[in-house]
mmCIF file of C-alpha atoms in Angstrom:
data_model
loop_
_atom_site.group_PDB
_atom_site.id
_atom_site.type_symbol
_atom_site.label_atom_id
_atom_site.label_comp_id
_atom_site.label_asym_id
_atom_site.label_seq_id
_atom_site.Cartn_x
_atom_site.Cartn_y
_atom_site.Cartn_z
ATOM 1 C CA MET A 1 2.215 -47.058 2.569
ATOM 2 C CA LYS A 2 0.915 -47.388 5.823
ATOM 3 C CA TYR A 3 -1.976 -50.055 4.815
ATOM 4 C CA LYS A 4 -2.684 -52.498 1.499
ATOM 5 C CA ALA A 5 -5.230 -50.938 1.097
ATOM 6 C CA CYS A 6 -4.290 -47.568 0.484
ATOM 7 C CA GLU A 7 -2.945 -48.713 -2.682
ATOM 8 C CA LYS A 8 -6.939 -49.583 -4.092
ATOM 9 C CA CYS A 9 -8.077 -46.628 -2.586
ATOM 10 C CA ALA A 10 -4.838 -44.248 -4.472
ATOM 11 C CA ASP A 11 -6.035 -46.082 -7.747
ATOM 12 C CA SER A 12 -9.612 -44.758 -7.197
ATOM 13 C CA VAL A 13 -9.944 -41.388 -5.846
ATOM 14 C CA GLY A 14 -9.866 -39.622 -9.084
ATOM 15 C CA THR A 15 -12.034 -41.769 -10.693
ATOM 16 C CA ILE A 16 -14.340 -40.455 -7.209
ATOM 17 C CA ASN A 17 -13.586 -37.546 -7.621
ATOM 18 C CA VAL A 18 -14.537 -36.705 -11.390
ATOM 19 C CA VAL A 19 -17.755 -38.443 -10.685
ATOM 20 C CA GLY A 20 -18.542 -36.660 -7.627
ATOM 21 C CA ASN A 21 -17.766 -33.384 -9.170
ATOM 22 C CA ILE A 22 -19.863 -33.869 -12.098
ATOM 23 C CA LEU A 23 -22.932 -34.717 -9.685
ATOM 24 C CA MET A 24 -22.395 -31.548 -8.108
ATOM 25 C CA VAL A 25 -22.144 -29.297 -11.092
ATOM 26 C CA LEU A 26 -25.095 -30.949 -11.915
ATOM 27 C CA LEU A 27 -27.027 -30.811 -8.807
ATOM 28 C CA LYS A 28 -26.089 -27.407 -7.813
ATOM 29 C CA ALA A 29 -26.772 -25.851 -10.932
ATOM 30 C CA TYR A 30 -30.370 -27.416 -11.124
ATOM 31 C CA LEU A 31 -30.971 -26.343 -7.766
ATOM 32 C CA GLY A 32 -29.687 -22.844 -8.125
ATOM 33 C CA VAL A 33 -31.941 -22.021 -11.141
ATOM 34 C CA VAL A 34 -34.629 -23.583 -9.355
ATOM 35 C CA GLY A 35 -34.531 -22.678 -6.284
ATOM 36 C CA MET A 36 -33.708 -19.276 -7.037
ATOM 37 C CA SER A 37 -30.046 -18.862 -5.277
ATOM 38 C CA LYS A 38 -27.120 -17.182 -6.633
ATOM 39 C CA GLY A 39 -25.015 -18.412 -3.545
ATOM 40 C CA MET A 40 -25.835 -22.433 -4.972
ATOM 41 C CA ILE A 41 -25.756 -21.143 -8.716
ATOM 42 C CA ALA A 42 -21.740 -19.087 -7.300
ATOM 43 C CA ASP A 43 -21.257 -22.707 -5.824
ATOM 44 C CA ALA A 44 -22.313 -24.557 -9.217
ATOM 45 C CA ILE A 45 -19.243 -22.688 -10.970
ATOM 46 C CA HIS A 46 -16.792 -23.621 -8.200
ATOM 47 C CA SER A 47 -17.774 -27.543 -8.033
ATOM 48 C CA CYS A 48 -16.893 -27.022 -12.031
ATOM 49 C CA ALA A 49 -13.409 -25.792 -11.766
ATOM 50 C CA ASP A 50 -12.884 -27.844 -9.236
ATOM 51 C CA LEU A 51 -13.675 -30.590 -12.032
ATOM 52 C CA LEU A 52 -11.213 -29.062 -14.346
ATOM 53 C CA ALA A 53 -8.673 -28.982 -11.332
ATOM 54 C CA THR A 54 -9.231 -32.897 -10.833
ATOM 55 C CA ILE A 55 -8.561 -33.536 -14.569
ATOM 56 C CA VAL A 56 -5.338 -31.407 -14.145
ATOM 57 C CA MET A 57 -4.073 -33.201 -10.959
ATOM 58 C CA ILE A 58 -4.463 -36.726 -12.558
ATOM 59 C CA ILE A 59 -2.805 -35.760 -15.902
ATOM 60 C CA GLY A 60 0.199 -34.225 -13.492
ATOM 61 C CA MET A 61 0.514 -37.495 -11.025
ATOM 62 C CA ARG A 62 0.887 -39.984 -14.611
ATOM 63 C CA ILE A 63 3.797 -37.423 -15.499
ATOM 64 C CA SER A 64 5.644 -37.402 -12.459
ATOM 65 C CA ALA A 65 5.404 -41.492 -11.973
ATOM 66 C CA ARG A 66 7.061 -41.876 -15.474
ATOM 67 C CA ALA A 67 10.084 -43.166 -14.973
ATOM 68 C CA PRO A 68 13.541 -41.460 -15.660
ATOM 69 C CA ASN A 69 15.587 -41.309 -18.879
ATOM 70 C CA ASP A 70 17.900 -40.045 -21.183
ATOM 71 C CA ARG A 71 16.365 -36.760 -21.555
ATOM 72 C CA TYR A 72 14.834 -36.090 -17.793
ATOM 73 C CA PRO A 73 17.729 -38.518 -15.895
ATOM 74 C CA TYR A 74 16.532 -36.718 -12.875
ATOM 75 C CA GLY A 75 12.506 -37.864 -13.877
ATOM 76 C CA TYR A 76 9.092 -36.080 -13.352
ATOM 77 C CA GLY A 77 8.907 -35.208 -10.009
ATOM 78 C CA LYS A 78 8.106 -31.247 -10.080
ATOM 79 C CA ALA A 79 5.349 -32.237 -12.118
ATOM 80 C CA GLU A 80 3.158 -32.476 -9.333
ATOM 81 C CA TYR A 81 4.531 -28.627 -7.590
ATOM 82 C CA VAL A 82 3.387 -27.425 -10.923
ATOM 83 C CA VAL A 83 -0.069 -29.081 -11.373
ATOM 84 C CA ALA A 84 -0.552 -28.080 -7.355
ATOM 85 C CA ILE A 85 0.303 -24.350 -8.584
ATOM 86 C CA ILE A 86 -1.921 -24.451 -11.014
ATOM 87 C CA ILE A 87 -4.857 -25.938 -9.196
ATOM 88 C CA TYR A 88 -4.417 -23.100 -6.521
ATOM 89 C CA PHE A 89 -4.661 -20.299 -9.006
ATOM 90 C CA PHE A 90 -7.853 -21.781 -10.470
ATOM 91 C CA LEU A 91 -8.698 -21.088 -6.573
ATOM 92 C CA VAL A 92 -7.474 -17.859 -6.411
ATOM 93 C CA ILE A 93 -9.614 -16.934 -9.778
ATOM 94 C CA ILE A 94 -12.953 -18.496 -7.402
ATOM 95 C CA ALA A 95 -12.123 -16.605 -4.296
ATOM 96 C CA PHE A 96 -11.710 -13.393 -6.211
ATOM 97 C CA TYR A 97 -15.288 -14.214 -7.977
ATOM 98 C CA ILE A 98 -16.691 -15.434 -4.620
ATOM 99 C CA LEU A 99 -16.062 -11.544 -3.605
ATOM 100 C CA TYR A 100 -16.745 -9.565 -6.070
ATOM 101 C CA ASP A 101 -20.278 -11.667 -6.233
ATOM 102 C CA GLY A 102 -20.847 -11.247 -2.676
ATOM 103 C CA VAL A 103 -19.765 -7.090 -2.800
ATOM 104 C CA VAL A 104 -22.682 -6.907 -5.354
ATOM 105 C CA ALA A 105 -25.118 -8.745 -3.626
ATOM 106 C CA ILE A 106 -24.921 -6.749 -0.785
ATOM 107 C CA MET A 107 -25.454 -3.396 -2.674
ATOM 108 C CA GLN A 108 -28.291 -4.924 -4.611
ATOM 109 C CA LYS A 109 -31.679 -3.006 -3.133
ATOM 110 C CA HIS A 110 -34.152 -5.832 -4.434
ATOM 111 C CA GLN A 111 -33.220 -9.355 -3.645
ATOM 112 C CA ILE A 112 -35.043 -12.662 -4.063
ATOM 113 C CA VAL A 113 -35.490 -15.050 -1.364
ATOM 114 C CA PRO A 114 -34.029 -18.893 -2.351
ATOM 115 C CA CYS A 115 -36.313 -21.785 -1.725
ATOM 116 C CA PHE A 116 -35.546 -24.565 0.793
ATOM 117 C CA ALA A 117 -34.802 -27.007 -2.193
ATOM 118 C CA ALA A 118 -31.279 -25.123 -2.816
ATOM 119 C CA PHE A 119 -30.926 -25.485 1.357
ATOM 120 C CA TRP A 120 -31.133 -29.265 1.426
ATOM 121 C CA GLY A 121 -28.560 -29.317 -1.421
ATOM 122 C CA GLY A 122 -26.555 -27.542 0.163
ATOM 123 C CA ILE A 123 -26.557 -29.636 2.908
ATOM 124 C CA PHE A 124 -26.122 -32.899 0.428
ATOM 125 C CA ALA A 125 -23.010 -30.790 -1.088
ATOM 126 C CA ILE A 126 -21.401 -30.515 2.280
ATOM 127 C CA ALA A 127 -21.413 -34.039 3.333
ATOM 128 C CA ILE A 128 -19.894 -34.681 -0.556
ATOM 129 C CA ASN A 129 -17.645 -32.895 -0.211
ATOM 130 C CA GLU A 130 -15.917 -33.411 3.191
ATOM 131 C CA LEU A 131 -16.186 -37.344 2.389
ATOM 132 C CA MET A 132 -14.005 -36.536 -0.850
ATOM 133 C CA PHE A 133 -12.114 -34.154 1.036
ATOM 134 C CA ARG A 134 -11.353 -36.857 3.809
ATOM 135 C CA GLN A 135 -10.349 -39.694 1.403
ATOM 136 C CA SER A 136 -8.144 -37.398 -0.838
ATOM 137 C CA LEU A 137 -6.247 -36.101 2.022
ATOM 138 C CA CYS A 138 -5.535 -39.857 3.625
ATOM 139 C CA VAL A 139 -4.414 -41.055 -0.212
ATOM 140 C CA GLY A 140 -2.519 -37.764 -0.585
ATOM 141 C CA THR A 141 -0.568 -37.829 2.733
ATOM 142 C CA GLN A 142 -0.225 -41.805 2.514
ATOM 143 C CA ILE A 143 1.578 -41.660 -0.771
ATOM 144 C CA ASN A 144 3.277 -38.293 0.022
ATOM 145 C CA SER A 145 1.524 -36.196 -3.422
ATOM 146 C CA PRO A 146 1.568 -32.272 -2.895
ATOM 147 C CA SER A 147 -1.115 -32.485 -5.907
ATOM 148 C CA MET A 148 -3.412 -35.140 -4.108
ATOM 149 C CA ILE A 149 -3.349 -33.116 -1.043
ATOM 150 C CA ALA A 150 -3.930 -29.710 -2.702
ATOM 151 C CA LYS A 151 -6.684 -31.041 -4.305
ATOM 152 C CA ALA A 152 -7.887 -32.681 -0.475
ATOM 153 C CA TRP A 153 -8.036 -28.829 0.498
ATOM 154 C CA GLU A 154 -9.824 -27.821 -2.617
ATOM 155 C CA SER A 155 -12.504 -29.774 -1.776
ATOM 156 C CA ARG A 156 -12.759 -28.477 1.970
ATOM 157 C CA SER A 157 -12.884 -25.080 0.288
ATOM 158 C CA ASP A 158 -15.769 -26.523 -1.441
ATOM 159 C CA VAL A 159 -17.580 -27.259 2.229
ATOM 160 C CA TYR A 160 -16.905 -23.709 3.583
ATOM 161 C CA ALA A 161 -18.412 -22.474 0.158
ATOM 162 C CA SER A 162 -21.476 -24.668 0.692
ATOM 163 C CA ILE A 163 -21.816 -24.006 4.691
ATOM 164 C CA ALA A 164 -21.953 -19.928 3.048
ATOM 165 C CA VAL A 165 -24.724 -21.199 0.835
ATOM 166 C CA VAL A 166 -26.730 -23.001 3.446
ATOM 167 C CA ILE A 167 -26.026 -20.065 6.190
ATOM 168 C CA GLY A 168 -27.122 -17.470 3.532
ATOM 169 C CA ILE A 169 -30.297 -19.646 3.013
ATOM 170 C CA LEU A 170 -31.373 -19.665 6.255
ATOM 171 C CA GLY A 171 -30.535 -15.798 6.945
ATOM 172 C CA ALA A 172 -32.413 -14.905 3.660
ATOM 173 C CA LYS A 173 -35.742 -16.811 4.908
ATOM 174 C CA ILE A 174 -35.676 -15.119 8.468
ATOM 175 C CA GLY A 175 -35.371 -11.443 6.667
ATOM 176 C CA PHE A 176 -31.530 -11.314 7.176
ATOM 177 C CA HIS A 177 -30.564 -10.802 3.057
ATOM 178 C CA TRP A 178 -27.542 -9.729 4.217
ATOM 179 C CA MET A 179 -26.001 -12.806 5.541
ATOM 180 C CA ASP A 180 -26.008 -15.034 2.330
ATOM 181 C CA PRO A 181 -23.320 -12.130 0.403
ATOM 182 C CA LEU A 182 -21.531 -11.425 3.871
ATOM 183 C CA ALA A 183 -20.964 -15.558 4.712
ATOM 184 C CA ALA A 184 -19.384 -15.498 0.829
ATOM 185 C CA ILE A 185 -17.349 -13.169 1.336
ATOM 186 C CA VAL A 186 -15.670 -14.814 4.378
ATOM 187 C CA VAL A 187 -15.283 -17.774 2.721
ATOM 188 C CA GLY A 188 -13.266 -16.046 -0.241
ATOM 189 C CA LEU A 189 -11.213 -14.543 2.019
ATOM 190 C CA ILE A 190 -10.377 -17.940 3.724
ATOM 191 C CA ILE A 191 -9.816 -19.660 -0.030
ATOM 192 C CA LEU A 192 -7.399 -16.637 -1.216
ATOM 193 C CA ARG A 193 -5.707 -17.004 2.112
ATOM 194 C CA MET A 194 -5.212 -20.935 2.279
ATOM 195 C CA CYS A 195 -4.397 -20.473 -2.192
ATOM 196 C CA ILE A 196 -1.392 -18.173 -0.669
ATOM 197 C CA GLU A 197 -0.114 -19.692 1.564
ATOM 198 C CA GLN A 198 -0.259 -23.099 -0.804
ATOM 199 C CA ILE A 199 1.627 -21.840 -3.989
ATOM 200 C CA HIS A 200 4.322 -20.368 -1.779
ATOM 201 C CA ALA A 201 4.947 -23.672 -0.683
ATOM 202 C CA ALA A 202 4.659 -25.247 -3.892
ATOM 203 C CA PHE A 203 7.279 -22.592 -5.386
ATOM 204 C CA GLN A 204 9.544 -23.373 -2.299
ATOM 205 C CA SER A 205 9.720 -26.881 -3.345
ATOM 206 C CA LEU A 206 10.072 -26.309 -7.350
ATOM 207 C CA LEU A 207 13.042 -24.475 -5.516
ATOM 208 C CA ASP A 208 14.608 -27.457 -3.788
ATOM 209 C CA ARG A 209 13.092 -26.767 -0.413
ATOM 210 C CA SER A 210 14.809 -29.075 2.274
ATOM 211 C CA PRO A 211 12.619 -31.421 3.786
ATOM 212 C CA ASP A 212 12.099 -31.263 7.610
ATOM 213 C CA ALA A 213 15.356 -31.423 9.596
ATOM 214 C CA GLU A 214 13.963 -34.494 11.175
ATOM 215 C CA VAL A 215 14.186 -36.180 8.115
ATOM 216 C CA LEU A 216 17.947 -35.516 7.399
ATOM 217 C CA GLN A 217 18.694 -36.286 10.910
ATOM 218 C CA GLU A 218 16.487 -39.268 10.899
ATOM 219 C CA ALA A 219 18.918 -40.504 7.779
ATOM 220 C CA SER A 220 22.084 -39.283 9.568
ATOM 221 C CA LYS A 221 21.436 -41.833 12.121
ATOM 222 C CA ALA A 222 20.664 -44.717 10.071
ATOM 223 C CA LEU A 223 23.980 -43.889 8.357
ATOM 224 C CA SER A 224 26.096 -43.515 11.779
ATOM 225 C CA ARG A 225 24.853 -47.328 12.859
ATOM 226 C CA MET A 226 27.059 -48.674 9.786
ATOM 227 C CA GLU A 227 29.862 -50.254 11.206
ATOM 228 C CA SER A 228 31.714 -50.562 7.501
ATOM 229 C CA ILE A 229 32.183 -46.704 7.060
ATOM 230 C CA GLU A 230 34.571 -44.461 8.957
ATOM 231 C CA GLY A 231 32.202 -41.951 9.248
ATOM 232 C CA VAL A 232 29.704 -39.393 7.341
ATOM 233 C CA LYS A 233 30.628 -36.189 6.165
ATOM 234 C CA SER A 234 27.338 -34.443 5.056
ATOM 235 C CA VAL A 235 23.902 -35.517 4.227
ATOM 236 C CA GLN A 236 21.648 -33.129 1.938
ATOM 237 C CA ALA A 237 18.165 -33.705 0.527
ATOM 238 C CA ARG A 238 15.485 -32.173 -1.365
ATOM 239 C CA GLU A 239 11.833 -32.816 -2.183
ATOM 240 C CA VAL A 240 10.999 -33.926 -5.792
ATOM 241 C CA GLY A 241 7.291 -34.997 -6.036
ATOM 242 C CA ASN A 242 6.239 -37.725 -3.652
ATOM 243 C CA LYS A 243 10.085 -38.648 -3.286
ATOM 244 C CA ILE A 244 12.620 -37.373 -0.990
ATOM 245 C CA GLU A 245 16.423 -36.943 -3.093
ATOM 246 C CA PHE A 246 19.142 -37.398 -1.004
ATOM 247 C CA GLN A 247 23.331 -36.308 -1.524
ATOM 248 C CA VAL A 248 25.036 -37.996 1.033
ATOM 249 C CA GLU A 249 28.999 -38.869 1.113
ATOM 250 C CA LEU A 250 30.282 -40.713 3.499
ATOM 251 C CA ASN A 251 33.722 -41.473 4.870
ATOM 252 C CA VAL A 252 35.151 -45.124 3.791
ATOM 253 C CA PRO A 253 38.812 -46.974 4.592
ATOM 254 C CA GLY A 254 41.373 -45.794 2.150
ATOM 255 C CA HIS A 255 42.256 -49.579 1.431
ATOM 256 C CA MET A 256 38.583 -50.419 0.479
ATOM 257 C CA SER A 257 38.196 -51.985 -3.203
ATOM 258 C CA VAL A 258 35.536 -50.968 -5.730
ATOM 259 C CA ILE A 259 32.976 -53.690 -5.204
ATOM 260 C CA GLU A 260 33.255 -52.954 -1.289
ATOM 261 C CA GLY A 261 32.459 -49.431 -2.147
ATOM 262 C CA GLU A 262 28.995 -50.578 -4.293
ATOM 263 C CA SER A 263 28.235 -52.578 -1.321
ATOM 264 C CA ILE A 264 28.521 -49.961 1.124
ATOM 265 C CA LYS A 265 26.249 -47.796 -1.351
ATOM 266 C CA LYS A 266 23.564 -50.245 -1.568
ATOM 267 C CA GLU A 267 23.951 -50.859 2.378
ATOM 268 C CA ALA A 268 23.399 -47.053 2.715
ATOM 269 C CA LYS A 269 20.308 -46.217 0.928
ATOM 270 C CA ARG A 270 18.321 -49.302 2.359
ATOM 271 C CA ALA A 271 19.153 -47.850 5.687
ATOM 272 C CA ILE A 272 18.010 -44.670 4.755
ATOM 273 C CA ILE A 273 14.602 -45.922 3.305
ATOM 274 C CA ARG A 274 13.961 -47.984 6.113
ATOM 275 C CA GLN A 275 14.520 -45.276 8.697
ATOM 276 C CA ILE A 276 12.028 -42.874 7.244
ATOM 277 C CA GLY A 277 9.669 -44.969 6.141
ATOM 278 C CA LYS A 278 9.189 -43.421 2.506
ATOM 279 C CA GLU A 279 9.929 -43.778 -0.841
ATOM 280 C CA ALA A 280 13.680 -41.788 -1.419
ATOM 281 C CA ILE A 281 15.880 -41.761 -4.196
ATOM 282 C CA VAL A 282 19.691 -42.129 -2.333
ATOM 283 C CA ARG A 283 23.040 -40.484 -4.662
ATOM 284 C CA ILE A 284 25.939 -41.397 -2.686
ATOM 285 C CA ARG A 285 29.284 -40.138 -2.875
ATOM 286 C CA LEU A 286 32.466 -41.866 -1.174
ATOM 287 C CA HIS A 287 35.784 -40.403 0.349
ATOM 288 C CA ALA A 288 38.537 -42.385 1.063
ATOM 289 C CA VAL A 289 40.535 -41.306 4.452
#
């Protein structure tokens, strides 16, 4: 992690998201009913789905953190991608609901004008969800957690949904009743597009997607600076949860002993991890030349 404080933040982000979403569900549901706002009620359902997704995310991160064992010798890193896919499927369902509700609302002839209590509730929800988004994205980036980053962008979709509610309430107040459902439809399309992109990325990672070419280049540079080897034969890598797993083949002198070979492996592992600046699994094969 970049900063020591990130560790405390990472430990608390799950609890903060759970408590925040519980408050959002209760507040939005109450103001949606009292303020007679269909958009706010739909937003409360959105936050309820977020609460479930947060719980799934916490479970996924705990599973992913388990140490490798005889049954799963490569660890549980891919559990985070499965969790990320589950979260985005939640959002797909929510997006279709928002689209459906928006179309139905536009087709209705008689619409109820919501009161300003729902408007101020929407403003408050925007602020809270934006804070949760920034914290989750920061932590997810620092610990390289796919499910945490997925949860962060889910909080950002909450911001968009609440903005749509606020715009709709203002529009209804000044006589443009179609603004509320139209804004909901636009937000639903934005969320749907984001879900498709993120689900595609998670599936790619489940299929052992290679990290960015820069990561492989940095690892190769670190290995090429080692004076105890004859050369770098190949460097391959794949993403496994919040880690990168490297498969490295090095050329070494034919007269090298087993002890010297093990020393080279340890040196190579340290060089790669130091160069890329993040946690990694490094598997090395030596070839005598």
